[in-house]
mmCIF file of C-alpha atoms in Angstrom:
data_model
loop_
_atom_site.group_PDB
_atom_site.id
_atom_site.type_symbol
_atom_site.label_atom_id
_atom_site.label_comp_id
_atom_site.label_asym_id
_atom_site.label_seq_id
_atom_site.Cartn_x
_atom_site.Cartn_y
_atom_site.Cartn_z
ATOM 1 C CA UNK A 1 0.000 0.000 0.000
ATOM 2 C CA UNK A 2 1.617 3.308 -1.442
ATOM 3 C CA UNK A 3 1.269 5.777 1.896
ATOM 4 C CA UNK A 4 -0.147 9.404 0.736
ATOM 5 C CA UNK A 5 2.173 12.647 1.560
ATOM 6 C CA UNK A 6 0.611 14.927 3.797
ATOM 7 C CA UNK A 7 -0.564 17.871 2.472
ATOM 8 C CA UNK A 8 1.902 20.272 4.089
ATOM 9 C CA UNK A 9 4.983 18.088 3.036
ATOM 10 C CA UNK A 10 4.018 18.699 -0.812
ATOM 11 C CA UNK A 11 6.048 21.577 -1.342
ATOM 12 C CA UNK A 12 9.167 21.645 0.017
ATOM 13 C CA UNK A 13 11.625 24.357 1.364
ATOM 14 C CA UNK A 14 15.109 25.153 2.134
ATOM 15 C CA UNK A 15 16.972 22.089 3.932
ATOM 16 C CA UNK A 16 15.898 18.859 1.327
ATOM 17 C CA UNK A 17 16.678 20.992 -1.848
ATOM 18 C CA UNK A 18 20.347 21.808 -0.585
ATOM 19 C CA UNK A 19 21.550 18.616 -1.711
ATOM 20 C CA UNK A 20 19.766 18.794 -4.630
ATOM 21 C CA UNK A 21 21.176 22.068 -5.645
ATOM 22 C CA UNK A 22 24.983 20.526 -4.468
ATOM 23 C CA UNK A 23 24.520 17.370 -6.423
ATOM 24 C CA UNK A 24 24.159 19.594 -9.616
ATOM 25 C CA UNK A 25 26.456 21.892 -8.822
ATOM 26 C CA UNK A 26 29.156 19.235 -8.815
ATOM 27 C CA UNK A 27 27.726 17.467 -11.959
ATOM 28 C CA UNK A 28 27.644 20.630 -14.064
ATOM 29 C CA UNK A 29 31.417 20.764 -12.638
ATOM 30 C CA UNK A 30 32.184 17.467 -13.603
ATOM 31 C CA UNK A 31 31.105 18.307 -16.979
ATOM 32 C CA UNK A 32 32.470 21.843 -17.762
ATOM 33 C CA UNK A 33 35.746 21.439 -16.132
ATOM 34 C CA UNK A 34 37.592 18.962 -19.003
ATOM 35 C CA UNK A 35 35.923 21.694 -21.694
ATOM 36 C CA UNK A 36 37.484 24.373 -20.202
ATOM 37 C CA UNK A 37 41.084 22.993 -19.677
ATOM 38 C CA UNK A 38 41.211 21.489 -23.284
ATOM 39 C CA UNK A 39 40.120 25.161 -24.116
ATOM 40 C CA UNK A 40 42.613 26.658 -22.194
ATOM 41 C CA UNK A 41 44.900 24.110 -23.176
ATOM 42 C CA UNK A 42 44.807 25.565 -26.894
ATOM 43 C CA UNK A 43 43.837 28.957 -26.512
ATOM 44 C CA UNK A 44 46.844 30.218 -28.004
ATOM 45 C CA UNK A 45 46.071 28.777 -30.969
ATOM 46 C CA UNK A 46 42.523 29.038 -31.238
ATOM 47 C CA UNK A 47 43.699 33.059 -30.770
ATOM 48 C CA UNK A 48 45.336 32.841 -33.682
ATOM 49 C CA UNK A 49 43.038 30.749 -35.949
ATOM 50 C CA UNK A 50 39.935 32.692 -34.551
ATOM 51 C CA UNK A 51 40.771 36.029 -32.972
ATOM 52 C CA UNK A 52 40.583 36.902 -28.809
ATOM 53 C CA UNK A 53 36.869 37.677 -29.270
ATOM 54 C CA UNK A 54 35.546 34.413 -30.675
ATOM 55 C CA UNK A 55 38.030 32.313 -28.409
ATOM 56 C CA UNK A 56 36.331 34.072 -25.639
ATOM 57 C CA UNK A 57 32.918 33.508 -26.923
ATOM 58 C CA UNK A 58 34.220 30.061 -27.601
ATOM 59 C CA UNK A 59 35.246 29.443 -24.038
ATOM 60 C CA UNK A 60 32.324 30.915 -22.289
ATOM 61 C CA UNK A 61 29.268 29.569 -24.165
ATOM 62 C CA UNK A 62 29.451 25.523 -23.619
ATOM 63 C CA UNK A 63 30.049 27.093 -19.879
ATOM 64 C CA UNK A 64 26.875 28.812 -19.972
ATOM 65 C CA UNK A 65 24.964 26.148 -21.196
ATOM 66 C CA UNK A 66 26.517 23.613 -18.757
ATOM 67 C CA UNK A 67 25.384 26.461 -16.260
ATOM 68 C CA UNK A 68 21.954 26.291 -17.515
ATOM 69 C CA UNK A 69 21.687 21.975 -17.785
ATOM 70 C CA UNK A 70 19.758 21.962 -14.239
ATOM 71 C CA UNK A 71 17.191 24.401 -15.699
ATOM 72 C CA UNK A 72 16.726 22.572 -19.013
ATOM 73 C CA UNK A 73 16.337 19.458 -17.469
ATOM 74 C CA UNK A 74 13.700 20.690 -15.155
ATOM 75 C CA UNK A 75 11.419 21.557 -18.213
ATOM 76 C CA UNK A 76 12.425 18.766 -20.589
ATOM 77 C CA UNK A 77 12.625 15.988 -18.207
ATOM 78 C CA UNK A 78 11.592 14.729 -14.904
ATOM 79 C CA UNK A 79 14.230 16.932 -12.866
ATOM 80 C CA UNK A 80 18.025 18.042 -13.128
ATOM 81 C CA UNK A 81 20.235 15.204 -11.474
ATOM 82 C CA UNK A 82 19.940 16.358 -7.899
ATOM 83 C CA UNK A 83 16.154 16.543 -7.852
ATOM 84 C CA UNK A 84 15.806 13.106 -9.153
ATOM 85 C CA UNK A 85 18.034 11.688 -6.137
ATOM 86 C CA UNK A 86 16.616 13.702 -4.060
ATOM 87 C CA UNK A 87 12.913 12.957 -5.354
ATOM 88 C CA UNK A 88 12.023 16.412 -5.995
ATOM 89 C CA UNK A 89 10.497 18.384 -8.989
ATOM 90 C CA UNK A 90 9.945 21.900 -10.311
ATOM 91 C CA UNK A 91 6.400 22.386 -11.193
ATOM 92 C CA UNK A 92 4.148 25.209 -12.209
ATOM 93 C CA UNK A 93 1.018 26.475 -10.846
ATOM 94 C CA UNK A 94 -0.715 24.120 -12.684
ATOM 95 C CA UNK A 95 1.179 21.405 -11.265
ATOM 96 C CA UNK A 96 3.100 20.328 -15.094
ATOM 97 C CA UNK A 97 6.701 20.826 -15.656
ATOM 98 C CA UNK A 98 7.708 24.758 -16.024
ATOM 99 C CA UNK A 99 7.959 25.650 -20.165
ATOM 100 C CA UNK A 100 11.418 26.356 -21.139
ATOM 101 C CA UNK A 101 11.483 30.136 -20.610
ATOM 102 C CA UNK A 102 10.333 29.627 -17.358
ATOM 103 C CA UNK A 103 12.896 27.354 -16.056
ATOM 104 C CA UNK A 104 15.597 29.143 -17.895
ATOM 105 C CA UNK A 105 14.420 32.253 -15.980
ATOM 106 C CA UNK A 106 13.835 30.455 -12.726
ATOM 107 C CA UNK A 107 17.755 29.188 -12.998
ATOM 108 C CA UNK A 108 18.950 32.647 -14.057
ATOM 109 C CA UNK A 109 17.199 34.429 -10.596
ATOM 110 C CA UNK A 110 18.435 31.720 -8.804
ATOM 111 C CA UNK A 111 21.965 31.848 -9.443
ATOM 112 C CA UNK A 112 22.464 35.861 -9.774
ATOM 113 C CA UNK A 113 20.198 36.155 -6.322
ATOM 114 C CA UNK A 114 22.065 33.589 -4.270
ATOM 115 C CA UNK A 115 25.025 34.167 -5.906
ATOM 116 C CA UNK A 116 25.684 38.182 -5.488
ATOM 117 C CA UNK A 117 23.614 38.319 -2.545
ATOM 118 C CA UNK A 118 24.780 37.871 1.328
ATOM 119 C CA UNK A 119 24.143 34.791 3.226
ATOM 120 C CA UNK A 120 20.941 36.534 5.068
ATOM 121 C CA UNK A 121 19.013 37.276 2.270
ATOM 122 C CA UNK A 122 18.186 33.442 2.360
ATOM 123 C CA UNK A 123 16.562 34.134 5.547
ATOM 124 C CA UNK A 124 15.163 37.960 4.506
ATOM 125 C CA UNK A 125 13.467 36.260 1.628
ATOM 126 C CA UNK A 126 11.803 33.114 3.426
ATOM 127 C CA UNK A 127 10.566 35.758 6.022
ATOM 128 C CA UNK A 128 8.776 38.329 3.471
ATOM 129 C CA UNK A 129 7.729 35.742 0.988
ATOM 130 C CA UNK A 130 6.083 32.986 2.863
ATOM 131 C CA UNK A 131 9.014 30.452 2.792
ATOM 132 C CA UNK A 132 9.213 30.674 -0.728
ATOM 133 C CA UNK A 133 12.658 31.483 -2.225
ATOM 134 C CA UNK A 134 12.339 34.582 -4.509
ATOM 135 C CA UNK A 135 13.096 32.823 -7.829
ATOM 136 C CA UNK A 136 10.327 30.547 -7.382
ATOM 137 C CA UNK A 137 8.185 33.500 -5.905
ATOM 138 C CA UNK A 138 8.958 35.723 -8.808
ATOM 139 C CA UNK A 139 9.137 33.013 -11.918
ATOM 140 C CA UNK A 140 5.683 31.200 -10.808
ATOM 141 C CA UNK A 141 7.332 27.964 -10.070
ATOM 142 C CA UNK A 142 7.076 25.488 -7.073
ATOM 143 C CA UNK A 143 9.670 22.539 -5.769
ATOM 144 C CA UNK A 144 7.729 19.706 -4.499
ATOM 145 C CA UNK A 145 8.136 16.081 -3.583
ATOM 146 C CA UNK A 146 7.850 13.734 -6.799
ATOM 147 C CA UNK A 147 5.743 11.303 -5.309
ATOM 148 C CA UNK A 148 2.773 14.127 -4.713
ATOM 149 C CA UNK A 149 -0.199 13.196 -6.891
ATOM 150 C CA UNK A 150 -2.119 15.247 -9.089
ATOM 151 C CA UNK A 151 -4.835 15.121 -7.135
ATOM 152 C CA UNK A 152 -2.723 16.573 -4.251
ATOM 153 C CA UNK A 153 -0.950 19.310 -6.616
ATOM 154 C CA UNK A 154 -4.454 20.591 -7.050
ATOM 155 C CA UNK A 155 -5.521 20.713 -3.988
ATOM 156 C CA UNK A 156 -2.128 22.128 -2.632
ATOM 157 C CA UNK A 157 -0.779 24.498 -5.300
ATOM 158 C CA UNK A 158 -3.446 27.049 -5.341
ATOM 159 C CA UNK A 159 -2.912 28.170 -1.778
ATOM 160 C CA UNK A 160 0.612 28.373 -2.282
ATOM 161 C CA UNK A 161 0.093 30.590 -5.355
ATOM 162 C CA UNK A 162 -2.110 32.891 -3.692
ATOM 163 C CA UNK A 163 -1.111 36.628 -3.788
ATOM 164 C CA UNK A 164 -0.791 38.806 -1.229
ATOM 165 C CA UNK A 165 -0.032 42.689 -0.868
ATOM 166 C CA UNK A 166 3.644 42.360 0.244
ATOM 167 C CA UNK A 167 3.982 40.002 -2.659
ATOM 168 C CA UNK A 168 2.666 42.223 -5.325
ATOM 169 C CA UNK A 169 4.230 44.876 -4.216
ATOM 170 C CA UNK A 170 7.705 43.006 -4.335
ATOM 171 C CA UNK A 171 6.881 41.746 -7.756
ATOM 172 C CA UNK A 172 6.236 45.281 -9.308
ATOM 173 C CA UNK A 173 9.590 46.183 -8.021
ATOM 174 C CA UNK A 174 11.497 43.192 -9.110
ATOM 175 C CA UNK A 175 9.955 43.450 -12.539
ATOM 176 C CA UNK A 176 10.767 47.465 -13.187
ATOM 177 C CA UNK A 177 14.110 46.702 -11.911
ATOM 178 C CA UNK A 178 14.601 43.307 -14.378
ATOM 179 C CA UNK A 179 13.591 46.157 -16.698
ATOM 180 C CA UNK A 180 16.191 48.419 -16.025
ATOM 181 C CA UNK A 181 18.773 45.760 -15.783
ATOM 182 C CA UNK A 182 18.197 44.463 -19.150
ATOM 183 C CA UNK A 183 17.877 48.016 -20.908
ATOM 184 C CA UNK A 184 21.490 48.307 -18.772
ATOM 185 C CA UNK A 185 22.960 45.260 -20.206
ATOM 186 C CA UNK A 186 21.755 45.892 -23.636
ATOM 187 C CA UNK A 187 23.241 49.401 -23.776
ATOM 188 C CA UNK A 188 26.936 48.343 -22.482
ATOM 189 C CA UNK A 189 26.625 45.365 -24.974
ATOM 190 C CA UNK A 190 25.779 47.941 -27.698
ATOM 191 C CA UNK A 191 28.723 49.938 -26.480
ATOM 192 C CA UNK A 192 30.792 47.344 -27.062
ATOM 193 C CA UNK A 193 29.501 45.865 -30.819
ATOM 194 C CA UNK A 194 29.959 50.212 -31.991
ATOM 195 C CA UNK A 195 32.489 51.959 -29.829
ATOM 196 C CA UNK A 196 35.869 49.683 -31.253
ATOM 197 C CA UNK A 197 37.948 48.452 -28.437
ATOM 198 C CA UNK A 198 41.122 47.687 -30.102
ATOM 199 C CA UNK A 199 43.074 50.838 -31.604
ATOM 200 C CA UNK A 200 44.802 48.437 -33.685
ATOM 201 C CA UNK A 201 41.690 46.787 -35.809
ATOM 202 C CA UNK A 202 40.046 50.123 -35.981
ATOM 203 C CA UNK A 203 43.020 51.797 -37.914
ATOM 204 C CA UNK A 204 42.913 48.896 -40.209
ATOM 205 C CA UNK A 205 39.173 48.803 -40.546
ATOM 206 C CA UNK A 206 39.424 51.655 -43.526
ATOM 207 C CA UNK A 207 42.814 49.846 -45.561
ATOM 208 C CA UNK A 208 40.613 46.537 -45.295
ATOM 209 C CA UNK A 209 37.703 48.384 -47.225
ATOM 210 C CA UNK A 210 39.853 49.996 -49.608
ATOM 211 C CA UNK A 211 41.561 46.364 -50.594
ATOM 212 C CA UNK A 212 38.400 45.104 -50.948
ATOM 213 C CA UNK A 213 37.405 47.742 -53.078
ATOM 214 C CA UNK A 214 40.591 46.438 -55.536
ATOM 215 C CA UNK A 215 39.266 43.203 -55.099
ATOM 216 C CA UNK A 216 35.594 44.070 -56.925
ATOM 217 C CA UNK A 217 37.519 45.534 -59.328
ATOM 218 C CA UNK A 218 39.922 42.478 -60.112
ATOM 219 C CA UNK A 219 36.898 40.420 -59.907
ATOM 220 C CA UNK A 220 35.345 42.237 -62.370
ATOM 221 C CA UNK A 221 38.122 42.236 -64.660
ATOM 222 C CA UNK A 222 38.288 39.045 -64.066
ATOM 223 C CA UNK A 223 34.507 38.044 -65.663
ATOM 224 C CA UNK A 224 35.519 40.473 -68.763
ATOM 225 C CA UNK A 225 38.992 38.998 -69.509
ATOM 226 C CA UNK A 226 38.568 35.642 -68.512
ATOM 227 C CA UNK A 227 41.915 36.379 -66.532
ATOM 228 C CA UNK A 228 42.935 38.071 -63.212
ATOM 229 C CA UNK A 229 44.667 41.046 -63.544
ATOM 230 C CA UNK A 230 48.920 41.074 -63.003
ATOM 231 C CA UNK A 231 48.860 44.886 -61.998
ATOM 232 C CA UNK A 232 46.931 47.942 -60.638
ATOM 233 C CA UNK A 233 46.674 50.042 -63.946
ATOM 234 C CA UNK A 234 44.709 47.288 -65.843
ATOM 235 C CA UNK A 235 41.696 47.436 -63.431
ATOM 236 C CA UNK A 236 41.356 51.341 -63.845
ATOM 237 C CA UNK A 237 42.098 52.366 -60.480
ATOM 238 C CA UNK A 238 43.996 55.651 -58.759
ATOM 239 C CA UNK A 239 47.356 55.091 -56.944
ATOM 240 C CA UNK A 240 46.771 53.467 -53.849
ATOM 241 C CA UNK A 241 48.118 55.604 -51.326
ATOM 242 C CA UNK A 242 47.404 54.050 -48.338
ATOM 243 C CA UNK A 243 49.736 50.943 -49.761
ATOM 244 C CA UNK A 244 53.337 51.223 -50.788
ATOM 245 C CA UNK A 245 53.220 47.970 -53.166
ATOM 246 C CA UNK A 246 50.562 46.509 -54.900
ATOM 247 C CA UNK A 247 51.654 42.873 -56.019
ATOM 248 C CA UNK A 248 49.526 40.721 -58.353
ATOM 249 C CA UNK A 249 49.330 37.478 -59.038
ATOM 250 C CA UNK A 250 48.025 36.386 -62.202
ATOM 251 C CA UNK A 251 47.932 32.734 -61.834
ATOM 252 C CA UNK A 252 45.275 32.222 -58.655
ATOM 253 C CA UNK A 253 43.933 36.107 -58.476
ATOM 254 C CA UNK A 254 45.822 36.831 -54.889
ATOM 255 C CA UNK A 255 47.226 39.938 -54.039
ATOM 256 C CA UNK A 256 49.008 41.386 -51.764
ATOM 257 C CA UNK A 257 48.945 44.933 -50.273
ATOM 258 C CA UNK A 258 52.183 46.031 -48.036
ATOM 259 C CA UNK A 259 50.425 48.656 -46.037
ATOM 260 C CA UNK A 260 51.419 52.670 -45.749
ATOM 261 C CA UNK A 261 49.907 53.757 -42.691
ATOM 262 C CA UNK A 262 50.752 56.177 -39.565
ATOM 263 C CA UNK A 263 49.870 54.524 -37.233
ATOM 264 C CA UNK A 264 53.207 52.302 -35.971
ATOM 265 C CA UNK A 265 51.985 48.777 -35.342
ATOM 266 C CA UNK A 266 50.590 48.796 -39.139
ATOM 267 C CA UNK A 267 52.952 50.547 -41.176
ATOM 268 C CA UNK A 268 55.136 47.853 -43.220
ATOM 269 C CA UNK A 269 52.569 45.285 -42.881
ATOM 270 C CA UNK A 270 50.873 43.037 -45.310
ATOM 271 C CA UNK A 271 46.910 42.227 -46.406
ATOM 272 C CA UNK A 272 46.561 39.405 -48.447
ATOM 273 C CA UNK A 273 43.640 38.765 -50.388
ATOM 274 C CA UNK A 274 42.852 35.724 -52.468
ATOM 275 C CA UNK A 275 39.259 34.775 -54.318
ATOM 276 C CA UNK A 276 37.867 31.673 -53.774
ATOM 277 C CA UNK A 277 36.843 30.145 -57.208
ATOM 278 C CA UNK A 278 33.247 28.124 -57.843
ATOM 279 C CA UNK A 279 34.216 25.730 -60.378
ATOM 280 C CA UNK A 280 31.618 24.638 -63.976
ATOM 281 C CA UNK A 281 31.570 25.290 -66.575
ATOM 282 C CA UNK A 282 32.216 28.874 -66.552
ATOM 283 C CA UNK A 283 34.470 29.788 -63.410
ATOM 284 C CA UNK A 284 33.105 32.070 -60.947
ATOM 285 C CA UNK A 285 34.745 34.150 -57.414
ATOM 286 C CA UNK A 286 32.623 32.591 -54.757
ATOM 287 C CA UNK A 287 34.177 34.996 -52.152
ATOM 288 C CA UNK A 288 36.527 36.573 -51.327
ATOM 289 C CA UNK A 289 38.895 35.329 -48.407
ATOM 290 C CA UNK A 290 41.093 38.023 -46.498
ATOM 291 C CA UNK A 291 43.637 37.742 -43.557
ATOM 292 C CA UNK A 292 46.795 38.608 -43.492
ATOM 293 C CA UNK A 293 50.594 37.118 -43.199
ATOM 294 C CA UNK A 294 52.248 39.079 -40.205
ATOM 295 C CA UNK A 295 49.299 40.824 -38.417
ATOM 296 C CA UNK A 296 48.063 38.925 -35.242
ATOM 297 C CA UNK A 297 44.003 37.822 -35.868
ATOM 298 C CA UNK A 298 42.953 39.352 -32.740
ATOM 299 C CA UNK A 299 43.843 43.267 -34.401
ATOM 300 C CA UNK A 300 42.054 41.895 -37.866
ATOM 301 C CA UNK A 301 38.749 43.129 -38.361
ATOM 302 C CA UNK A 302 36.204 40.203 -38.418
ATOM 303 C CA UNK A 303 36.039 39.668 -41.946
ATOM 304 C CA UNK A 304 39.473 39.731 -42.617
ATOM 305 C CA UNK A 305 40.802 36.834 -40.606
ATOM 306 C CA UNK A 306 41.341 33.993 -43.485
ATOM 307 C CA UNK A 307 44.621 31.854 -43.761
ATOM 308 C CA UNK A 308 46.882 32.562 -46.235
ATOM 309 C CA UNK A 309 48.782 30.073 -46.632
ATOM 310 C CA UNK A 310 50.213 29.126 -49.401
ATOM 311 C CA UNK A 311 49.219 32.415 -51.165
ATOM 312 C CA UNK A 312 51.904 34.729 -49.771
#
């Protein structure tokens, strides 16, 4: 005979969902640690092949998602790791499994709140919102023991969903300043995508333009010749003062610019460019690939960070 919970032991608090919480801490550990040394492990040359941005983005993404595996398993499956030992579940007020966005969300308030927080806003919280923890106050979301029936949840769950004035109060608050937080975080990412960090890559920014601006023209010449070009005055084009040598190569279409700038780190330098060919039965330029043979990717612009082997 299975024996019923009692009503009040349906959804549960602080102390049982502490191991919970610990047991997927340590798997999600167990899982991003190896990623992140073989990342580290190679990060010099992932620098190179990719540029410091993308290795960054490279390094901190499978993190984040490792970060969020609790949360995704609480809406796709019967509970992360820890809740399953510990025979717990997330549910809504309805009693089913929180949608995606919810338990995303729920994971997110969970982790910034605990985590930036001091120690006794674990006990400020369970005092102003009835023993509820705020990210399951504020995201709609209940823990409760897995072996609660529906019957139970239905009875249960709308009592511990009721509103009050405190809570409403708290939940106007928490959603103007979720507001403000995200029209925060959108402006300083914003700030980064147009003000350019790297002095370097934003002096070369214009010489990239202008050498693809020779390339149009080669591949033009290119479709009305049947042959790339083997030197600047063919394609029609003005000196090129911001480059001290303009070298052709006839046989694949590269060329190579050796750059004139002010600016120290640049001047003496080389931009390579190359067109990659779509072969038929009429050849076409597919692209065409840019990097460069003695500038470091991380002060390329985006665009231009190609190999060149082999062309130089």
């Amino acid at each position: 005979m299975t024996h019923e919970l009692a009503d009040q032991d349906v959804v549960v608090h602080a102390l049982p969902r502490i191991p919970a919480f610990l047991i997927d801490a340590v798997v999600v550990a167990l899982l991003a640690l190896p990623l992140l040394w073989l990342t580290i492990l190679n990060t010099q040359s992932l620098r190179q092949a990719l540029g410091a941005d993308a290795t960054l983005a490279l390094l901190l993404l499978p993190s984040l998602l490792l970060l969020m595996l609790p949360a995704l398993m609480d809406s796709l499956s019967s509970g992360s790791i820890g809740k399953r030992m510990m025979q717990l579940r997330v549910v809504d007020a309805r009693g089913r499994r929180p949608n995606l966005l919810r338990s995303l969300s729920r994971h997110a308030v969970k982790l910034l709140v605990h985590g930036l927080l001091p120690g006794i806003w674990l006990l400020a919280e369970r005092l102003l919102l009835r023993g509820l923890n705020v990210h399951d106050w504020l995201c709609g979301t209940r823990v409760v023991a897995s072996g609660a029936s529906a019957a139970q949840l239905a009875r249960v769950l709308p009592a511990s969903f009721a509103p009050t004035l405190l809570g409403q109060a708290l939940r106007a608050v928490f959603a103007i300043g979720a507001a403000l937080l995200l029209f925060l975080v959108g402006s300083a990412w914003l700030a980064v995508i147009l003000v350019e960090p790297n002095p370097t890559r934003k002096a070369l920014a214009p010489l990239v333009e202008q050498a693809r601006g020779i390339s149009r023209a080669s591949e033009n010449q290119f479709y009305k010749t049947g042959r790339f070009t083997d030197n600047l005055s063919e394609l029609g084009l003005a000196e090129q003062t911001a480059f001290s040598t303009v070298k052709f190569n006839a046989q694949n279409g590269s060329f190579i610019l050796r750059l004139n700038s002010e600016f120290s780190e640049l001047h003496g330098r080389s931009l390579l460019l190359y067109p990659e060919l779509k072969r038929g039965d009429r050849a076409e330029v597919r692209r065409w690939r840019c990097g460069s043979p003695d500038i470091t990717a991380e002060h390329l612009p985006f665009g231009c960070r190609d190999s060149v082997a082999g062309y130089e």
